[in-house]
Coordinates of C-alpha atoms in Angstrom, one line a residue:
M1 CA -18.7 8.7 14.5
I2 CA -18.5 9.8 10.9
K3 CA -21.7 9.5 8.9
G4 CA -21.8 8.6 5.2
G5 CA -20.0 5.9 3.6
G6 CA -17.9 8.2 1.4
N7 CA -16.7 10.3 4.2
R8 CA -15.8 7.2 6.3
L9 CA -13.8 5.8 3.3
I10 CA -11.7 9.0 2.8
A11 CA -11.1 9.1 6.7
E12 CA -9.8 5.5 6.6
E13 CA -7.7 6.0 3.5
K14 CA -6.0 9.2 5.1
M15 CA -5.2 7.1 8.2
M16 CA -3.7 4.4 6.0
A17 CA -1.1 6.8 4.2
I18 CA 2.1 5.0 3.8
D19 CA 5.3 6.7 4.6
V20 CA 7.4 6.9 1.4
Q21 CA 10.5 7.3 3.5
N22 CA 10.4 3.6 4.6
L23 CA 8.7 2.3 1.2
P24 CA 11.2 -0.5 0.6
E25 CA 10.5 -2.1 3.9
V26 CA 6.8 -1.3 4.0
V27 CA 6.3 -3.0 0.5
K28 CA 8.2 -6.0 1.6
E29 CA 6.1 -6.2 4.8
I30 CA 2.9 -5.9 2.9
R31 CA 3.9 -8.7 0.5
R32 CA 5.0 -10.7 3.5
Q33 CA 1.8 -10.5 5.4
L34 CA -0.3 -11.1 2.4
S35 CA 2.0 -13.8 0.9
L36 CA 2.2 -12.1 -2.4
S37 CA 5.1 -12.0 -4.9
Q38 CA 6.1 -8.7 -6.6
E39 CA 4.1 -9.6 -9.7
D40 CA 1.1 -10.4 -7.5
L41 CA 1.3 -7.0 -5.8
A42 CA 1.8 -5.3 -9.1
R43 CA -1.4 -6.9 -10.5
E44 CA -3.4 -6.0 -7.5
L45 CA -2.4 -2.4 -7.9
G46 CA -2.4 -2.2 -11.7
I47 CA 1.1 -1.4 -12.0
S48 CA 4.1 -3.1 -13.6
F49 CA 6.3 -5.8 -11.7
A50 CA 9.3 -3.5 -12.5
T51 CA 7.7 -0.6 -10.5
V52 CA 7.2 -2.8 -7.4
N53 CA 10.8 -4.2 -7.7
R54 CA 12.1 -0.5 -8.0
W55 CA 10.1 0.5 -4.9
E56 CA 11.6 -2.5 -2.9
N57 CA 15.0 -1.6 -3.9
G58 CA 14.7 2.2 -3.1
L59 CA 15.2 3.2 -6.7
V60 CA 12.2 5.1 -7.1
K61 CA 9.2 6.6 -5.3
P62 CA 5.7 6.0 -6.2
S63 CA 3.9 8.6 -8.4
K64 CA 1.0 10.3 -6.7
L65 CA -1.4 7.8 -8.5
A66 CA 0.4 4.8 -7.6
K67 CA 0.9 6.0 -4.0
A68 CA -3.0 6.4 -3.8
Q69 CA -3.4 3.0 -5.3
L70 CA -1.1 1.4 -2.7
D71 CA -2.8 3.4 0.1
N72 CA -6.1 2.2 -1.0
F73 CA -5.3 -1.4 -1.4
C74 CA -3.6 -1.3 2.2
A75 CA -6.8 0.3 3.6
K76 CA -8.8 -2.3 1.9
M77 CA -6.6 -5.2 3.2
T78 CA -6.7 -3.7 6.6
R79 CA -10.4 -3.5 6.7
Q80 CA -10.7 -7.1 5.6
G81 CA -8.3 -8.1 8.6
K82 CA -5.6 -9.4 6.1
L83 CA -3.0 -6.7 6.8
K84 CA -1.7 -4.9 9.9
L85 CA 0.7 -2.1 9.3
A86 CA 1.8 0.9 11.5
V87 CA 0.4 3.9 10.2
G88 CA 3.2 6.3 8.8
N89 CA 3.2 10.1 9.3
E90 CA 3.7 12.2 6.3

């Protein structure tokens, strides 16, 4: 068992890394499971609606910061039992 809250959080976040190759499908699935609109997800992540829309349409991939925000959000929702995603390998 990993001791210390910080180390455990880092381990969980690494396990929740989302595969950007399947990003459009993953973002749609996240929104479906959480019943969020693109605007709602954008608000949760602190990014624009247009960015979420572009991710879902496969037009752009997230920046490192946005990817980290998405990973952290998914890890948090998973810990709360609200989200169940297959972990991607990067």
